[in-house]
Structure formats: C-alpha cells, structure tokens
mmCIF file with all atom_site columns, C-alpha atoms in Angstrom:
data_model
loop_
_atom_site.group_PDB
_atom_site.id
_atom_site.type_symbol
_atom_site.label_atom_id
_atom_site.label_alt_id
_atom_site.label_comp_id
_atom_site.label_asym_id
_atom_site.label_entity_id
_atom_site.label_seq_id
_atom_site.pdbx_PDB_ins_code
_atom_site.Cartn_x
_atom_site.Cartn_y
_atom_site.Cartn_z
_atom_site.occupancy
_atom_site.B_iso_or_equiv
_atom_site.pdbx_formal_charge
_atom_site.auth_seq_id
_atom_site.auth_comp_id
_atom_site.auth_asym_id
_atom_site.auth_atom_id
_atom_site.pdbx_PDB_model_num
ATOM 1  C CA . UNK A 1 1  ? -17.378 -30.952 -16.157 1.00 0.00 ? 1  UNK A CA 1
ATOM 2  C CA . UNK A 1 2  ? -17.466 -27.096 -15.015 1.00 0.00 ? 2  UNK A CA 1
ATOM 3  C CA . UNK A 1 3  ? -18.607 -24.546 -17.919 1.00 0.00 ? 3  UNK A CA 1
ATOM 4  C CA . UNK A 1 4  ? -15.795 -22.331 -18.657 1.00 0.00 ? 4  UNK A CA 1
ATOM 5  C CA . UNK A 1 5  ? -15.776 -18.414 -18.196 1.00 0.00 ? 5  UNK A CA 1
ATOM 6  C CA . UNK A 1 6  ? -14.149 -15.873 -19.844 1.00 0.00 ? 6  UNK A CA 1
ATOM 7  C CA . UNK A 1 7  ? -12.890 -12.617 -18.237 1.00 0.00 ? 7  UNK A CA 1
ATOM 8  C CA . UNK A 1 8  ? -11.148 -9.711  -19.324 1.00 0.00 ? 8  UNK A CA 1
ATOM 9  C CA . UNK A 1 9  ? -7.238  -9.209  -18.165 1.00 0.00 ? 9  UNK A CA 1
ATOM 10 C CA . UNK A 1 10 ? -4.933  -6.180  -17.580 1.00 0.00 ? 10 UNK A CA 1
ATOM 11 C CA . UNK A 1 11 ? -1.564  -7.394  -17.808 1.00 0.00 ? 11 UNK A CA 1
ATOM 12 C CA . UNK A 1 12 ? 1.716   -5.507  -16.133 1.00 0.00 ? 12 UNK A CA 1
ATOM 13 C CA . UNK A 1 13 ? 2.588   -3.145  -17.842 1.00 0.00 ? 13 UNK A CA 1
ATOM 14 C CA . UNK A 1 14 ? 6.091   -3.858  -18.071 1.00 0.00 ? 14 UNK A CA 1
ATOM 15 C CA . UNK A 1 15 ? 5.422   -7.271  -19.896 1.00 0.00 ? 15 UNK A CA 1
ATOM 16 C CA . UNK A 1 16 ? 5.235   -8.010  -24.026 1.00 0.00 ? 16 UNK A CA 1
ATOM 17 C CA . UNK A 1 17 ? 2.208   -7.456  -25.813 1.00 0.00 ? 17 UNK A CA 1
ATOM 18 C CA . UNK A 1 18 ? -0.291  -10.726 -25.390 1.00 0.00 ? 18 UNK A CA 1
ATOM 19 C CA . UNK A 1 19 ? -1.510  -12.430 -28.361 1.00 0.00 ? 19 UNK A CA 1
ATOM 20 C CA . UNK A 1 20 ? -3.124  -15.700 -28.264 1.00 0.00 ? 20 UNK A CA 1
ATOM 21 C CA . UNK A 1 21 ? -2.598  -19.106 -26.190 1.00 0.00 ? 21 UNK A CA 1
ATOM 22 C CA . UNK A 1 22 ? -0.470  -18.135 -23.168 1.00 0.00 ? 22 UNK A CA 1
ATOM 23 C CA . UNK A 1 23 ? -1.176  -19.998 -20.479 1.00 0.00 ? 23 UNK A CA 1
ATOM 24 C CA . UNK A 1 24 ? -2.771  -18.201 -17.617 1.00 0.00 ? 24 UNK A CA 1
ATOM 25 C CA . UNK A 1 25 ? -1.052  -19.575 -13.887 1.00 0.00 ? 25 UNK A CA 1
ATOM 26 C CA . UNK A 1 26 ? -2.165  -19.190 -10.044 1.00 0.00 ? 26 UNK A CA 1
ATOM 27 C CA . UNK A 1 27 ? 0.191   -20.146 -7.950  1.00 0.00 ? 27 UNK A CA 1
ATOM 28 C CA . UNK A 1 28 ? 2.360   -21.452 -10.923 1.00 0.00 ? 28 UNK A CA 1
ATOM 29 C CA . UNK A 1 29 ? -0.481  -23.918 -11.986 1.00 0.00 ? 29 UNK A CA 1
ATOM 30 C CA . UNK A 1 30 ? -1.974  -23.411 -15.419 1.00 0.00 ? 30 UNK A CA 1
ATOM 31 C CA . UNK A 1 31 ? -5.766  -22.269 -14.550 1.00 0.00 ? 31 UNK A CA 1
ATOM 32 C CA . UNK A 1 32 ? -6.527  -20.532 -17.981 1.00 0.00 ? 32 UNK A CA 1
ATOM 33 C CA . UNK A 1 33 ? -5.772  -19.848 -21.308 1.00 0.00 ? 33 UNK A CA 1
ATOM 34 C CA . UNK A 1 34 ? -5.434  -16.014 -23.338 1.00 0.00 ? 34 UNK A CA 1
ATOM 35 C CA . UNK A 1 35 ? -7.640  -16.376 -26.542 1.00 0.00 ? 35 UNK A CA 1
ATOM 36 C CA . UNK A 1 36 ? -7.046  -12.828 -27.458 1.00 0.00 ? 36 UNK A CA 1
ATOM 37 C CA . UNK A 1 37 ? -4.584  -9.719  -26.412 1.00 0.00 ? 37 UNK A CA 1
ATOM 38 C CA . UNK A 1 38 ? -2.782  -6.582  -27.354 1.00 0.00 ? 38 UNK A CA 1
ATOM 39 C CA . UNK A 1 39 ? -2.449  -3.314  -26.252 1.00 0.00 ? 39 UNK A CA 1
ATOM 40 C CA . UNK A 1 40 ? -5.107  -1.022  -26.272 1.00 0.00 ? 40 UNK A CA 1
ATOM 41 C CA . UNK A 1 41 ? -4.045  2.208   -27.647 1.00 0.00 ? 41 UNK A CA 1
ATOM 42 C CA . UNK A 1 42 ? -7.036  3.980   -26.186 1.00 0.00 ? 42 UNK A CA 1
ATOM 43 C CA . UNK A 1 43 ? -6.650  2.663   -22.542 1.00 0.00 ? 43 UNK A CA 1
ATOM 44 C CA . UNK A 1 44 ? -3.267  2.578   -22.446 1.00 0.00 ? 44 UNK A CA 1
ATOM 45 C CA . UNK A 1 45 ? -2.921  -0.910  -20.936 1.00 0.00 ? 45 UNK A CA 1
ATOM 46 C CA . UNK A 1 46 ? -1.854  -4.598  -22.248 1.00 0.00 ? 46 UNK A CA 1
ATOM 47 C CA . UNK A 1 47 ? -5.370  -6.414  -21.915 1.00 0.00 ? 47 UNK A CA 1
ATOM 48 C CA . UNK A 1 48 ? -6.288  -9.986  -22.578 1.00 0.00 ? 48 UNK A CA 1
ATOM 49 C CA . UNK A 1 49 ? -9.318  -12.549 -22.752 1.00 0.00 ? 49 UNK A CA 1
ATOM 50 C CA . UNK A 1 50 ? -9.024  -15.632 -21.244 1.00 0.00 ? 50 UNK A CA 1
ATOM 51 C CA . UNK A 1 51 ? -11.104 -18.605 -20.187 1.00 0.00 ? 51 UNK A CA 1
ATOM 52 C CA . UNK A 1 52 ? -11.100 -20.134 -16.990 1.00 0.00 ? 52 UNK A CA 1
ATOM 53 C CA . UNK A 1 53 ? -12.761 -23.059 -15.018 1.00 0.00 ? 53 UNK A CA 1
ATOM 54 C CA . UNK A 1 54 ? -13.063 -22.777 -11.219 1.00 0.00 ? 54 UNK A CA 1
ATOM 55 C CA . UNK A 1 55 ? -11.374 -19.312 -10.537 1.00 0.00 ? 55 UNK A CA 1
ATOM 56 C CA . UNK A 1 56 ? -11.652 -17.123 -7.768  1.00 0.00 ? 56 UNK A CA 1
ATOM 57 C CA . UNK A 1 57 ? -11.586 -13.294 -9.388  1.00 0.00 ? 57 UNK A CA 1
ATOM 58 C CA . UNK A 1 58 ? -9.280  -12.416 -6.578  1.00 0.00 ? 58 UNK A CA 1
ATOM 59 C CA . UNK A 1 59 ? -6.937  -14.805 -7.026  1.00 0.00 ? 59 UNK A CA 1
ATOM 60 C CA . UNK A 1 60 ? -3.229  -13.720 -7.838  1.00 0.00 ? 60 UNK A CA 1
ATOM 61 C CA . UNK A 1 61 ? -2.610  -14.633 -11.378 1.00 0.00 ? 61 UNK A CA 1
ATOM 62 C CA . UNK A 1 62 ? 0.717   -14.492 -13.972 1.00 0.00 ? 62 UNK A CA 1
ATOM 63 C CA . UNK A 1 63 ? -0.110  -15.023 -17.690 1.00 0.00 ? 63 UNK A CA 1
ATOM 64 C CA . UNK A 1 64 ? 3.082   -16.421 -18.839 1.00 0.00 ? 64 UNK A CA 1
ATOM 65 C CA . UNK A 1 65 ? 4.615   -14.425 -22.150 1.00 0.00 ? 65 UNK A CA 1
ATOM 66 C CA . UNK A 1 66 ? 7.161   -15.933 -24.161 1.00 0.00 ? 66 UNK A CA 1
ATOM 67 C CA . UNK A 1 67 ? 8.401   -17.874 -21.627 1.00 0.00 ? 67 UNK A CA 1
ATOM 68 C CA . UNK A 1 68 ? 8.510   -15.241 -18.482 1.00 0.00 ? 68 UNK A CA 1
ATOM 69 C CA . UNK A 1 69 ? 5.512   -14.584 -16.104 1.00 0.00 ? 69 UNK A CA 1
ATOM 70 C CA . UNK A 1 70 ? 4.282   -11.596 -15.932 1.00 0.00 ? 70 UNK A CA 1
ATOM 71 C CA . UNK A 1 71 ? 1.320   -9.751  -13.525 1.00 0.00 ? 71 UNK A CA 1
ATOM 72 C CA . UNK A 1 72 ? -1.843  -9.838  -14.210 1.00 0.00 ? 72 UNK A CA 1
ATOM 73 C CA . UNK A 1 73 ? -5.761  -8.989  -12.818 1.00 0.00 ? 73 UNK A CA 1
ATOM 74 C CA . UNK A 1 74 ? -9.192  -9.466  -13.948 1.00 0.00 ? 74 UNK A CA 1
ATOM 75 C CA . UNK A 1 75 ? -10.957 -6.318  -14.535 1.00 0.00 ? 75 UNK A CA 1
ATOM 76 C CA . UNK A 1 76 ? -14.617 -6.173  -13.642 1.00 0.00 ? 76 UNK A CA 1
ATOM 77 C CA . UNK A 1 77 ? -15.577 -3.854  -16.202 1.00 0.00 ? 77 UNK A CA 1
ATOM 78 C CA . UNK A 1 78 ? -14.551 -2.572  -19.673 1.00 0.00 ? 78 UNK A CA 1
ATOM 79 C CA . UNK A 1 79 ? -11.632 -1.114  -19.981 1.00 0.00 ? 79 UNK A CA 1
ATOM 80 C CA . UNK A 1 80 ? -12.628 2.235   -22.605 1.00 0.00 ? 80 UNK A CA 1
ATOM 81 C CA . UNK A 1 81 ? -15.742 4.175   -21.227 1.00 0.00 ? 81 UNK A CA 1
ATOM 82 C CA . UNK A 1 82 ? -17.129 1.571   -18.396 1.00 0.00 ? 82 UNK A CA 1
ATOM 83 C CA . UNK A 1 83 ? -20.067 4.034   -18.065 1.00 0.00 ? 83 UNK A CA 1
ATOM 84 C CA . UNK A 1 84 ? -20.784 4.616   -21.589 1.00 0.00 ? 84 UNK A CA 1
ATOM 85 C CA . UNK A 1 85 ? -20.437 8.191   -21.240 1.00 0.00 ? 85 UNK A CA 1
ATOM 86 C CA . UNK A 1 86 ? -18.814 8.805   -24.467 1.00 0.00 ? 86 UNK A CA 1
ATOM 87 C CA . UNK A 1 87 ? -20.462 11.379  -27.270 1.00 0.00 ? 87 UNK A CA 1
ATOM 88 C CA . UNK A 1 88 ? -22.192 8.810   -30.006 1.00 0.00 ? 88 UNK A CA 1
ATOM 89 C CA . UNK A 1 89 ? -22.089 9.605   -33.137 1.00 0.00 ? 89 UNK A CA 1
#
C-alpha cells in the first residue's frame, strides 16, 4: 500500500475548534483523517494534523466538524515563526 503523510491544516475560521478523528474530504470523499487540532492562541487560526494517502497539496479539502464541513488548506510551513526569527531565550 502507499505510506501515509501527515500535513499541517488551517481550518476556516468560522468553523468549531478541531480535536481528534474528523474525517478529512475532497470532493466529499474521505481522503484523511485529523489526529490532532485546536486553536492556536499565538497564530490566531484553527490548525490541524492529519494523515493522508495519495493527496495532491492543492487539492480543495473540507474537514468535516461535528457533522458540518468546513474549509480547509494545507499550510507549507509552520504556522508561529516559519523563519525562526524569534528572540531565544
């Protein structure tokens, strides 16, 4: 079979806070699963990790919350300090 990847989510904003096992949908077929989510208090945004198999990055894709789709991307970097430009302590 094909390895699974994992990639980071941003998830409408609009939508409930993601937690664990939603089902991740392109085109209203199930193409991943959410292993972890919440809102990040730092970034401001609802992110999520989920694994997929076979998945274009650019493909549209709904993670499905509580019974409601709701828009989401992947992101292609982190989401808090992508450049590690922060002061260290």
């Amino acid at each position: 079979g094909q390895a699974w990847s994992m990639h980071l989510l941003e998830i409408d904003p609009g939508a409930p806070d993601p937690f664990y096992a939603h089902t991740v949908k392109h085109d209203g077929a199930p193409v991943g699963i959410v292993t972890s989510g919440g809102y990040g208090h730092r970034t401001g945004r609802k992110l999520a990790l989920a694994y997929f198999r076979d998945l274009s990055p650019s493909a549209p894709l709904a993670v499905e919350i509580l019974g409601r789709d709701h828009a989401a991307v992947i992101r292609d970097e982190a989401a808090f300090d992508p450049d590690n430009l922060r002061m260290k302590s």
